Tab-separated table of C-alpha atoms and ligand atoms in Angstrom:
chain	number	residue	atom	x	y	z
A	473	UNK	CA	-6.092	23.435	-23.844
A	474	UNK	CA	-4.623	19.807	-23.474
A	475	UNK	CA	-2.536	17.374	-25.421
A	476	UNK	CA	-5.316	15.026	-24.561
A	477	UNK	CA	-8.463	16.925	-25.677
A	478	UNK	CA	-9.979	14.228	-27.603
A	479	UNK	CA	-12.252	12.982	-25.104
A	480	UNK	CA	-15.735	12.830	-24.851
A	481	UNK	CA	-16.718	13.260	-20.977
A	482	UNK	CA	-19.019	15.212	-18.808
A	483	UNK	CA	-17.326	19.007	-18.924
A	484	UNK	CA	-18.005	19.748	-15.694
A	485	UNK	CA	-15.564	15.930	-14.525
A	486	UNK	CA	-13.229	16.899	-16.926
A	487	UNK	CA	-12.905	20.544	-15.581
A	488	UNK	CA	-12.439	18.872	-11.884
A	489	UNK	CA	-9.657	16.593	-13.450
A	490	UNK	CA	-7.428	19.628	-15.234
A	491	UNK	CA	-8.811	21.940	-11.401
A	492	UNK	CA	-6.717	19.268	-9.914
A	493	UNK	CA	-4.083	18.955	-12.102
A	494	UNK	CA	-3.636	22.541	-11.839
A	495	UNK	CA	-4.285	22.974	-7.727
A	496	UNK	CA	-3.136	19.274	-6.775
A	497	UNK	CA	-6.147	19.506	-4.742
A	498	UNK	CA	-10.228	19.142	-4.347
A	499	UNK	CA	-13.148	20.098	-1.760
A	500	UNK	CA	-14.626	17.174	-0.062
A	501	UNK	CA	-17.556	17.808	-2.775
A	502	UNK	CA	-15.898	17.773	-5.556
A	503	UNK	CA	-14.167	14.692	-4.682
A	504	UNK	CA	-17.312	13.099	-4.462
A	505	UNK	CA	-18.843	14.413	-7.683
A	506	UNK	CA	-15.281	13.495	-9.443
A	507	UNK	CA	-15.508	9.695	-8.137
A	508	UNK	CA	-19.046	9.257	-7.742
A	509	UNK	CA	-19.801	10.229	-12.110
A	510	UNK	CA	-16.749	8.610	-13.453
A	511	UNK	CA	-17.014	7.184	-16.855
A	512	UNK	CA	-14.446	5.164	-18.861
A	513	UNK	CA	-13.639	7.818	-21.104
A	514	UNK	CA	-12.868	10.296	-18.224
A	515	UNK	CA	-10.641	7.645	-16.641
A	516	UNK	CA	-8.742	7.467	-19.612
A	517	UNK	CA	-8.249	11.117	-19.794
A	518	UNK	CA	-7.228	10.386	-15.867
A	519	UNK	CA	-5.055	7.583	-16.636
A	520	UNK	CA	-3.019	10.213	-19.150
A	521	UNK	CA	-2.516	12.808	-17.611
A	522	UNK	CA	-1.594	10.608	-14.071
A	523	UNK	CA	1.285	9.051	-16.904
A	524	UNK	CA	2.243	12.653	-17.437
A	525	UNK	CA	3.503	13.446	-13.774
A	526	UNK	CA	4.618	9.724	-13.026
A	527	UNK	CA	7.448	9.761	-15.840
A	528	UNK	CA	7.845	13.441	-15.036
A	529	UNK	CA	9.000	12.295	-12.066
A	530	UNK	CA	9.853	8.594	-12.273
A	531	UNK	CA	10.400	8.063	-15.629
A	532	UNK	CA	9.793	4.566	-16.968
A	533	UNK	CA	11.029	3.018	-13.681
A	534	UNK	CA	9.514	0.541	-11.432
A	535	UNK	CA	10.508	0.496	-7.867
A	536	UNK	CA	10.765	-2.985	-6.261
A	537	UNK	CA	10.514	-3.742	-2.623
A	538	UNK	CA	11.206	-7.156	-1.132
A	539	UNK	CA	8.505	-7.862	1.021
A	540	UNK	CA	9.161	-10.406	3.742
A	541	UNK	CA	5.688	-11.486	5.663
A	542	UNK	CA	7.248	-12.606	9.005
A	543	UNK	CA	4.821	-13.463	11.207
A	544	UNK	CA	1.278	-14.056	10.576
A	545	UNK	CA	0.093	-14.361	14.574
A	546	UNK	CA	-1.816	-10.634	15.265
A	547	UNK	CA	-3.607	-9.441	18.466
A	548	UNK	CA	-6.167	-7.567	16.597
A	549	UNK	CA	-9.864	-9.081	15.128
A	550	UNK	CA	-9.994	-6.708	11.857
A	551	UNK	CA	-13.258	-7.934	10.596
A	552	UNK	CA	-11.679	-7.993	6.762
A	553	UNK	CA	-8.480	-9.493	7.555
A	554	UNK	CA	-7.862	-13.050	7.516
A	555	UNK	CA	-5.308	-13.579	9.854
A	556	UNK	CA	-7.328	-11.973	12.147
A	557	UNK	CA	-6.989	-13.127	15.606
A	558	UNK	CA	-10.679	-15.192	16.030
A	559	UNK	CA	-9.549	-17.467	12.935
A	560	UNK	CA	-8.747	-20.539	14.116
A	561	UNK	CA	-8.553	-21.842	10.791
A	562	UNK	CA	-5.248	-19.928	9.546
A	563	UNK	CA	-1.780	-22.225	10.753
A	564	UNK	CA	-0.173	-19.786	12.164
A	565	UNK	CA	4.002	-18.833	12.153
A	566	UNK	CA	6.818	-16.617	12.844
A	567	UNK	CA	10.121	-16.922	10.815
A	568	UNK	CA	13.117	-16.487	13.416
A	569	UNK	CA	15.560	-13.585	12.498
A	570	UNK	CA	17.984	-16.373	10.820
A	571	UNK	CA	15.362	-16.683	8.104
A	572	UNK	CA	14.618	-13.677	7.616
A	573	UNK	CA	18.094	-12.355	7.107
A	574	UNK	CA	18.432	-15.823	5.124
A	575	UNK	CA	15.367	-14.189	2.686
A	576	UNK	CA	17.357	-10.403	2.548
A	577	UNK	CA	19.965	-12.056	1.383
A	578	UNK	CA	18.757	-14.279	-1.384
A	579	UNK	CA	16.748	-10.790	-1.606
A	580	UNK	CA	19.841	-8.728	-2.412
A	581	UNK	CA	21.101	-11.096	-4.631
A	582	UNK	CA	18.065	-10.891	-6.663
A	583	UNK	CA	18.409	-6.477	-6.699
A	584	UNK	CA	16.235	-5.821	-4.346
A	585	UNK	CA	17.130	-2.395	-1.621
A	586	UNK	CA	14.665	-2.211	0.206
A	587	UNK	CA	13.092	-5.091	2.514
A	588	UNK	CA	9.551	-5.030	4.155
A	589	UNK	CA	9.025	-6.463	7.634
A	590	UNK	CA	5.482	-6.940	7.604
A	591	UNK	CA	3.614	-8.750	10.158
A	592	UNK	CA	0.787	-9.304	12.381
A	593	UNK	CA	0.422	-7.557	15.351
A	594	UNK	CA	2.280	-10.314	17.431
A	595	UNK	CA	3.610	-9.474	20.716
A	596	UNK	CA	6.346	-12.292	20.365
A	597	UNK	CA	8.658	-9.891	18.520
A	598	UNK	CA	9.563	-7.501	21.518
A	599	UNK	CA	10.761	-4.232	20.851
A	600	UNK	CA	14.225	-5.634	21.785
A	601	UNK	CA	14.058	-8.162	18.780
A	602	UNK	CA	12.750	-5.550	16.139
A	603	UNK	CA	15.872	-3.680	17.440
A	604	UNK	CA	18.327	-6.257	17.221
A	605	UNK	CA	16.333	-7.305	13.765
A	606	UNK	CA	16.845	-4.044	12.259
A	607	UNK	CA	20.236	-3.419	13.733
A	608	UNK	CA	21.364	-6.777	11.824
A	609	UNK	CA	19.849	-5.881	8.518
A	610	UNK	CA	21.217	-2.396	8.768
A	611	UNK	CA	24.860	-3.905	9.403
A	612	UNK	CA	24.818	-6.259	6.588
A	613	UNK	CA	23.097	-4.422	3.982
A	614	UNK	CA	24.086	-0.446	4.734
A	615	UNK	CA	23.447	0.562	1.255
A	616	UNK	CA	19.285	-0.831	1.938
A	617	UNK	CA	16.342	0.679	3.012
A	618	UNK	CA	14.556	-1.031	5.841
A	619	UNK	CA	10.705	-0.106	5.953
A	620	UNK	CA	8.405	-1.797	9.200
A	621	UNK	CA	4.888	-2.665	9.011
A	622	UNK	CA	3.842	-4.458	12.119
A	623	UNK	CA	1.382	-1.349	13.201
A	624	UNK	CA	0.059	0.345	15.814
A	625	UNK	CA	2.872	0.709	18.174
A	626	UNK	CA	3.912	3.247	20.460
A	627	UNK	CA	5.682	6.609	19.796
A	628	UNK	CA	8.477	5.286	21.970
A	629	UNK	CA	8.829	2.058	20.584
A	630	UNK	CA	8.420	4.237	17.099
A	631	UNK	CA	11.066	6.557	18.132
A	632	UNK	CA	13.703	2.826	19.168
A	633	UNK	CA	12.858	1.508	15.693
A	634	UNK	CA	14.108	4.571	13.989
A	635	UNK	CA	17.035	5.127	16.077
A	636	UNK	CA	17.967	1.370	15.144
A	637	UNK	CA	17.873	2.191	11.370
A	638	UNK	CA	14.750	1.575	10.373
A	639	UNK	CA	13.911	4.202	7.375
A	640	UNK	CA	10.170	3.832	6.091
A	641	UNK	CA	6.987	2.706	8.248
A	642	UNK	CA	3.479	1.452	5.758
A	643	UNK	CA	0.455	1.908	8.113
A	644	UNK	CA	-2.527	2.212	6.008
A	645	UNK	CA	-5.236	4.064	7.763
A	646	UNK	CA	-7.561	2.159	6.208
A	647	UNK	CA	-10.515	4.621	5.888
A	648	UNK	CA	-10.457	7.945	7.805
A	649	UNK	CA	-13.910	8.158	8.722
A	650	UNK	CA	-14.609	7.203	12.145
A	651	UNK	CA	-18.085	5.269	11.989
A	652	UNK	CA	-16.635	3.498	9.044
A	653	UNK	CA	-13.398	2.610	10.815
A	654	UNK	CA	-15.632	1.354	13.409
A	655	UNK	CA	-17.607	-1.160	11.166
A	656	UNK	CA	-14.140	-3.008	9.637
A	657	UNK	CA	-12.696	-2.924	12.865
A	658	UNK	CA	-13.070	-4.623	16.523
A	659	UNK	CA	-14.192	-1.711	19.487
A	660	UNK	CA	-10.211	-1.550	20.732
A	661	UNK	CA	-9.074	0.317	17.656
A	662	UNK	CA	-10.312	3.286	16.348
A	663	UNK	CA	-9.889	5.312	13.803
A	664	UNK	CA	-8.422	8.507	15.561
A	665	UNK	CA	-5.580	6.023	17.059
A	666	UNK	CA	-4.108	5.238	13.958
A	667	UNK	CA	-4.280	8.456	12.939
A	668	UNK	CA	-2.215	9.242	15.883
A	669	UNK	CA	0.333	6.925	15.138
A	670	UNK	CA	0.821	8.338	11.522
A	671	UNK	CA	1.207	11.313	12.891
A	672	UNK	CA	4.015	9.988	15.155
A	673	UNK	CA	5.933	8.808	12.864
A	674	UNK	CA	6.047	11.161	10.460
A	675	UNK	CA	7.489	13.277	13.717
A	676	UNK	CA	10.065	11.008	14.219
A	677	UNK	CA	11.654	11.608	10.425
A	678	UNK	CA	10.585	8.294	9.152
A	679	UNK	CA	9.418	7.859	5.237
A	680	UNK	CA	5.396	7.321	5.657
A	681	UNK	CA	3.191	5.444	3.823
A	682	UNK	CA	-0.450	5.436	4.942
A	683	UNK	CA	-3.527	4.096	2.274
A	684	UNK	CA	-6.961	2.443	2.298
A	685	UNK	CA	-9.115	-0.582	0.309
A	686	UNK	CA	-11.387	0.360	-1.776
A	687	UNK	CA	-14.264	-0.931	-1.937
A	688	UNK	CA	-14.189	-2.668	1.995
A	689	UNK	CA	-17.832	-3.063	2.998
A	690	UNK	CA	-20.071	-0.080	3.219
A	691	UNK	CA	-18.056	2.159	2.094
A	692	UNK	CA	-19.031	5.114	0.010
A	693	UNK	CA	-17.900	7.697	-1.995
A	694	UNK	CA	-17.817	10.477	0.750
A	695	UNK	CA	-15.886	8.051	2.779
A	696	UNK	CA	-13.264	8.080	0.013
A	697	UNK	CA	-13.109	11.816	-0.466
A	698	UNK	CA	-12.643	11.590	3.344
A	699	UNK	CA	-9.649	9.691	1.908
A	700	UNK	CA	-8.208	11.971	0.161
A	701	UNK	CA	-8.596	15.041	2.107
A	702	UNK	CA	-6.663	12.971	4.939
A	703	UNK	CA	-3.748	11.980	2.481
A	704	UNK	CA	-3.456	15.353	1.380
A	705	UNK	CA	-2.652	16.840	5.169
A	706	UNK	CA	-0.819	14.028	5.864
A	707	UNK	CA	1.155	14.212	2.875
A	708	UNK	CA	2.710	10.652	3.490
A	709	UNK	CA	5.764	9.419	0.988
A	710	UNK	CA	3.739	6.614	-0.120
A	711	UNK	CA	0.233	5.453	-0.775
A	712	UNK	CA	-0.647	2.000	-1.038
A	713	UNK	CA	-4.356	1.026	-2.138
A	714	UNK	CA	-5.761	-1.981	-3.002
A	715	UNK	CA	-8.970	-3.525	-4.136
A	716	UNK	CA	-11.140	-5.047	-0.906
A	717	UNK	CA	-11.347	-9.053	-1.495
A	718	UNK	CA	-13.505	-10.913	0.953
A	719	UNK	CA	-11.807	-13.991	2.952
A	720	UNK	CA	-13.880	-16.873	3.670
A	721	UNK	CA	-13.135	-17.326	7.019
A	722	UNK	CA	-13.974	-13.696	8.410
A	723	UNK	CA	-17.306	-12.075	9.200
A	724	UNK	CA	-17.232	-10.890	5.513
A	725	UNK	CA	-16.542	-13.409	3.810
A	726	UNK	CA	-20.080	-13.117	1.886
A	727	UNK	CA	-19.257	-9.564	0.584
A	728	UNK	CA	-18.330	-8.697	-2.750
A	729	UNK	CA	-14.694	-7.487	-3.442
A	730	UNK	CA	-13.772	-4.263	-4.287
A	731	UNK	CA	-13.578	-3.693	-8.368
A	732	UNK	CA	-10.224	-3.271	-10.502
A	733	UNK	CA	-12.233	0.144	-12.156
A	734	UNK	CA	-12.626	1.934	-8.555
A	735	UNK	CA	-9.029	1.226	-7.595
A	736	UNK	CA	-7.513	2.244	-10.941
A	737	UNK	CA	-9.410	5.124	-10.608
A	738	UNK	CA	-8.335	6.008	-7.284
A	739	UNK	CA	-4.621	5.408	-8.760
A	740	UNK	CA	-4.820	7.999	-11.121
A	741	UNK	CA	-6.766	10.349	-8.938
A	742	UNK	CA	-3.655	10.116	-5.889
A	743	UNK	CA	-1.282	10.675	-8.532
A	744	UNK	CA	-2.385	13.939	-9.370
A	745	UNK	CA	-2.818	14.793	-6.425
A	746	UNK	CA	0.637	14.144	-4.654
A	747	UNK	CA	2.549	13.967	-7.842
A	748	UNK	CA	5.844	12.613	-5.929
A	749	UNK	CA	4.144	10.532	-4.268
A	750	UNK	CA	5.039	6.223	-4.177
A	751	UNK	CA	2.078	4.444	-5.401
A	752	UNK	CA	2.319	0.504	-5.648
A	753	UNK	CA	0.290	-2.023	-7.692
A	754	UNK	CA	-0.512	-3.868	-4.885
A	755	UNK	CA	-0.883	-7.488	-4.669
A	756	UNK	CA	-4.593	-7.489	-3.854
A	757	UNK	CA	-4.818	-5.446	-7.395
A	758	UNK	CA	-3.125	-8.516	-9.059
A	759	UNK	CA	-5.783	-10.588	-7.218
A	760	UNK	CA	-8.675	-9.266	-9.025
A	761	UNK	CA	-7.368	-9.137	-12.687
A	762	UNK	CA	-4.941	-11.246	-14.055
A	763	UNK	CA	-3.035	-7.929	-15.320
A	764	UNK	CA	-4.170	-6.011	-12.348
A	765	UNK	CA	-0.517	-4.776	-11.375
A	766	UNK	CA	0.093	-3.808	-14.931
A	767	UNK	CA	-3.090	-1.455	-15.081
A	768	UNK	CA	-2.011	-0.310	-11.973
A	769	UNK	CA	1.482	0.893	-13.705
A	770	UNK	CA	-0.636	2.474	-16.457
A	771	UNK	CA	-2.779	4.500	-14.295
A	772	UNK	CA	0.213	6.055	-12.275
A	773	UNK	CA	1.328	3.825	-9.984
A	774	UNK	CA	5.461	3.128	-9.733
A	775	UNK	CA	6.273	0.582	-7.537
A	776	UNK	CA	5.625	-3.556	-7.109
A	777	UNK	CA	6.132	-5.101	-3.890
A	778	UNK	CA	7.272	-8.669	-4.642
A	779	UNK	CA	7.379	-11.857	-2.007
A	780	UNK	CA	10.651	-12.599	-0.522
A	781	UNK	CA	9.524	-14.238	2.274
A	782	UNK	CA	9.704	-18.393	2.159
A	783	UNK	CA	7.852	-20.253	0.367
A	784	UNK	CA	6.688	-22.567	2.671
A	785	UNK	CA	4.994	-20.236	4.632
A	786	UNK	CA	3.458	-17.565	1.843
A	787	UNK	CA	-0.130	-19.490	1.678
A	788	UNK	CA	-0.599	-18.931	5.299
A	789	UNK	CA	0.048	-15.084	5.005
A	790	UNK	CA	-3.490	-15.076	3.653
A	791	UNK	CA	-5.232	-11.794	3.999
A	792	UNK	CA	-7.397	-12.312	1.542
A	793	UNK	CA	-8.689	-15.565	-1.036
A	794	UNK	CA	-6.688	-16.546	-3.974
A	795	UNK	CA	-3.549	-14.547	-3.261
A	796	UNK	CA	-1.547	-14.567	-6.191
A	797	UNK	CA	2.318	-15.461	-5.860
A	798	UNK	CA	1.805	-18.171	-3.094
A	799	UNK	CA	3.681	-20.706	-5.046
A	800	UNK	CA	6.314	-18.967	-6.212
A	801	UNK	CA	10.285	-18.798	-5.457
A	802	UNK	CA	11.019	-15.451	-4.787
A	803	UNK	CA	13.544	-15.752	-7.909
A	804	UNK	CA	10.333	-16.909	-10.169
A	805	UNK	CA	8.521	-13.646	-9.032
A	806	UNK	CA	11.172	-10.909	-9.618
A	807	UNK	CA	11.907	-12.563	-13.067
A	808	UNK	CA	7.783	-12.495	-14.090
A	809	UNK	CA	7.807	-9.090	-12.703
A	810	UNK	CA	10.263	-7.764	-14.785
A	811	UNK	CA	8.823	-9.152	-18.043
A	812	UNK	CA	5.792	-8.135	-17.066
A	813	UNK	CA	7.129	-4.416	-16.808
A	814	UNK	CA	8.795	-4.458	-19.802
A	815	UNK	CA	5.520	-5.716	-21.813
A	816	UNK	CA	4.140	-2.582	-20.587
A	817	UNK	CA	7.422	-0.215	-21.610
A	818	UNK	CA	8.095	0.106	-18.249
A	819	UNK	CA	11.664	-1.416	-16.646
A	820	UNK	CA	12.415	-2.268	-12.709
A	821	UNK	CA	14.491	-0.381	-10.851
A	822	UNK	CA	17.576	-1.408	-8.732
A	823	UNK	CA	17.727	1.218	-6.248
A	824	UNK	CA	16.345	2.248	-3.024
A	825	UNK	CA	14.160	4.403	-4.533
A	826	UNK	CA	13.010	7.115	-1.845
A	827	UNK	CA	10.263	9.258	-2.317
A	828	UNK	CA	10.614	12.483	-3.961
A	829	UNK	CA	7.263	13.647	-2.309
A	830	UNK	CA	9.134	15.369	0.759
B	952	5AD	N1	-8.648	-7.116	1.088
B	952	5AD	C1	-7.582	-6.620	0.818
B	952	5AD	N2	-6.997	-5.937	1.616
B	952	5AD	C2	-7.243	-6.384	2.775
B	952	5AD	N3	-5.909	-6.417	3.951
B	952	5AD	C3	-6.242	-6.831	5.038
B	952	5AD	N4	-6.895	-7.573	4.461
B	952	5AD	C4	-7.533	-7.136	3.179
B	952	5AD	C5	-8.468	-7.560	2.776
B	952	5AD	N5	-8.928	-8.920	2.996
B	952	5AD	C6	-5.330	-4.874	3.601
B	952	5AD	C7	-5.130	-4.142	4.668
B	952	5AD	C8	-3.615	-3.984	5.582
B	952	5AD	C9	-2.855	-4.786	4.754
B	952	5AD	C10	-1.419	-4.865	4.930
B	952	5AD	O1	-3.423	-5.553	4.027
B	952	5AD	O2	-5.524	-2.527	4.636
B	952	5AD	O3	-2.997	-2.531	5.797
């Protein structure tokens, strides 16, 4: 008997959540049944167990990462993404090394000890430029972690960035299923190439983050089950998930966005499957609901990634419509987050916040 037995819900599904808690994994068929049959009571039960794991390993601390969106040029044409190559309405920008270092300085003063350099796949930033940037940041802030999120690169390039001092790499697998992957991406991109990058990053020694969108066009519970199996196998240090949100200048403009409810449910499942993993309550989650990020923390998440990009370019890094915090200065974002986390009994932690999932 668990301490949380005052819920009414389908016994067979409660049993699956208990099995997940005990064994940290489920079969594909079990994932599908659990995701398909979920109810509000089952979700509450899941979140209660997810918070027990979250607090066992990370207490009530929420790690912050300073996100620097340094270029919105992208050579790719992902069908869901607002900065896809063929969106001629996107106003393109690049930050200089000087701009980026100034974001880091602001961030450091605000207590950030992780900088996430995220951008489209932009050939302007050659390996040499990236190595210079990483070297400079690590030289100025040796107590900080540098996270890269710049897409698919060769093993060699990943190794060069790592040798220059990059600690972590975020690359969502987006969806594990090859057919589903090909519905969301141009033919030049494949699920297997994506997954190979993730294995390469792990082999080199990065702390790796993967993830997927919830409710992306044509996604089924079976796809989500495959995502869970893949993530279990990859055993990453971080998993970033958020609802798909349509962008008006993409082929998916008229698709419905993913739901808050399913995103929270998947966060809870991830926390039970990989108890020590880092789980961000993402900006997309905060965009589909005013308290999305707080609800994410209460479903098991333990990271938030506020924006450190200069206010002048914020609204141009528009992966989806209505993205939040595009008007705030970094300091405002940081202060609001602090207040939001405290309103639910959590607090922001100033630390590198390395994953306990090794
Ligand atoms: N809705 C939600 N998330 C999106 N991303 C890209 N476009 C969208 C969208 N329309 C996510 C992708 C990518 C990450 C940086 O942002 O999963 O990996």
